[in-house]
Amino acid sequence: MSSVFCNNAITPETLIENLGPCKFPSPLKKLHFSEELFKTDSDRILADITFAGAMKAVCAGEPLVSFEAAGPRENIFFNPSDTKVGIVTCGGLCPGLNDVIRNLVMGLYHSYGVTRIYGFRYGYEGLVPQGNHEPMLLDPDIVSDIHAQGGTMLASSRGQQDTPTIVDTLQRMGIDILYVVGGDGTLRAAREISDECKLRGLKKSVIGIPKTIDNDIVLLDKSFGFESAVSEAVKVINCAHAEAKGAPNGIGIVKLMGRDSGFIAAYASLASSEANFVLIPEVPLVLDGPTGFLNMLRKRIVERGHAVIVVAEGAGQNLFDGDAGRDASGNKLHNDIGKYLRDRIKADMKEHSVDCTIKYIDPSYIIRSIPANAYDNAYCSHLAHNAVHAGMAGKTGMLVAMCHRAHVHLPLSLIANKRKKVNVTSELWRGVLECTGQPVSWGE
């Protein structure tokens, strides 16, 4: 569905909280902004409630749903000369983190004249005294070149911190707006911080910028860094193909990110066209039997003499017994399907007297730490600037996102504890099946 403005179709689940009336004229007026570039809270983006199945679940029975349009407001809540801002990056690395930091600082400094901008180091650890990490004062000179580097200049960490203690820090330092860049667990914590501020009667804005290299946050068209990750993954798949063809009965196995969703594996395989098997969490993996994966791989090797397997890290978890536990952020850990596949393939080929050479490649840490590509550079810029506008306008408990090719405001509560999955009846997955020739399901 194309994006359109709509002044109705407003549901309680999509309302954005405001700290109060916006009494200060936006400095953007002095930059000769056209009036058409300013948005109002009544500007809405009509959404398809069947999108990713998420809105259908949240707003069951609602014929229309709309989101608040992102963008600058003519009047703002915070007086720029008095405003203090904090920025924190949490969770795993992702291409584009430095782009987001840079554009937040540049937008705040140049567009609004906010000069007191603090970067909290090592994720939420930097917001509690026990972390013992001094915040960094950021300005355009400090961040001018960071977009050319991978990772995050503020560093990051996983793990929950005490929410009241975090709010104590914000209160002590006089932070008015906190920009939180992170994934599902990070944004859940951001919502708790916003709720704690509200409970204390504090006029503090908490704005999320969603980050997940897996592209699995619901309602979002795409998360930043995803394009860069796919581009780099294509290179790895092509290398695995060269390795596989460079040896008798060569098999290249590439394990890519994708704990719960196989978007990187699917898109990279489709773009490369060199993968012969693509294994994702959304399709249960069956190894044994006439129509199991191992038998089909063996046939491929006998007939063609090489094969490339792309597997998302969360695929095949049905093959393991027991729970692998959780990481410091509370995310479910997965058993290592890549090494498991390598060993099972080796044993199966030996059992059937088929000599083969297996090359196993896990480029995860390389892919997630590269600088963003040109598309993600631009995307991060838009997200950061819209986050700046939202914070200065006194929005809180929300994140900025692109939905149906339009930039919108989404309540943090709307995306909590939900995952976007590859639709195995979609054009995307059909394209993968057509490229690889693999069956729709294994073991049937």
Short mmCIF file of N, CA, C and O in Angstrom, two decimals, residues 61 142 248 308:
data_model
loop_
_atom_site.label_atom_id
_atom_site.label_comp_id
_atom_site.label_asym_id
_atom_site.label_seq_id
_atom_site.Cartn_x
_atom_site.Cartn_y
_atom_site.Cartn_z
N GLY A 61 -9.56 -6.08 14.33
CA GLY A 61 -10.89 -5.54 14.08
C GLY A 61 -10.90 -4.11 13.60
O GLY A 61 -11.95 -3.59 13.22
N ILE A 142 34.31 16.50 16.72
CA ILE A 142 34.62 15.16 17.24
C ILE A 142 34.00 14.07 16.36
O ILE A 142 34.60 13.02 16.16
N PRO A 248 37.62 -30.97 -5.71
CA PRO A 248 36.71 -32.06 -6.09
C PRO A 248 35.61 -32.22 -5.04
O PRO A 248 35.90 -32.28 -3.84
N VAL A 308 27.03 -24.95 -2.57
CA VAL A 308 27.16 -23.85 -1.62
C VAL A 308 25.92 -23.83 -0.73
O VAL A 308 24.79 -23.83 -1.23
#
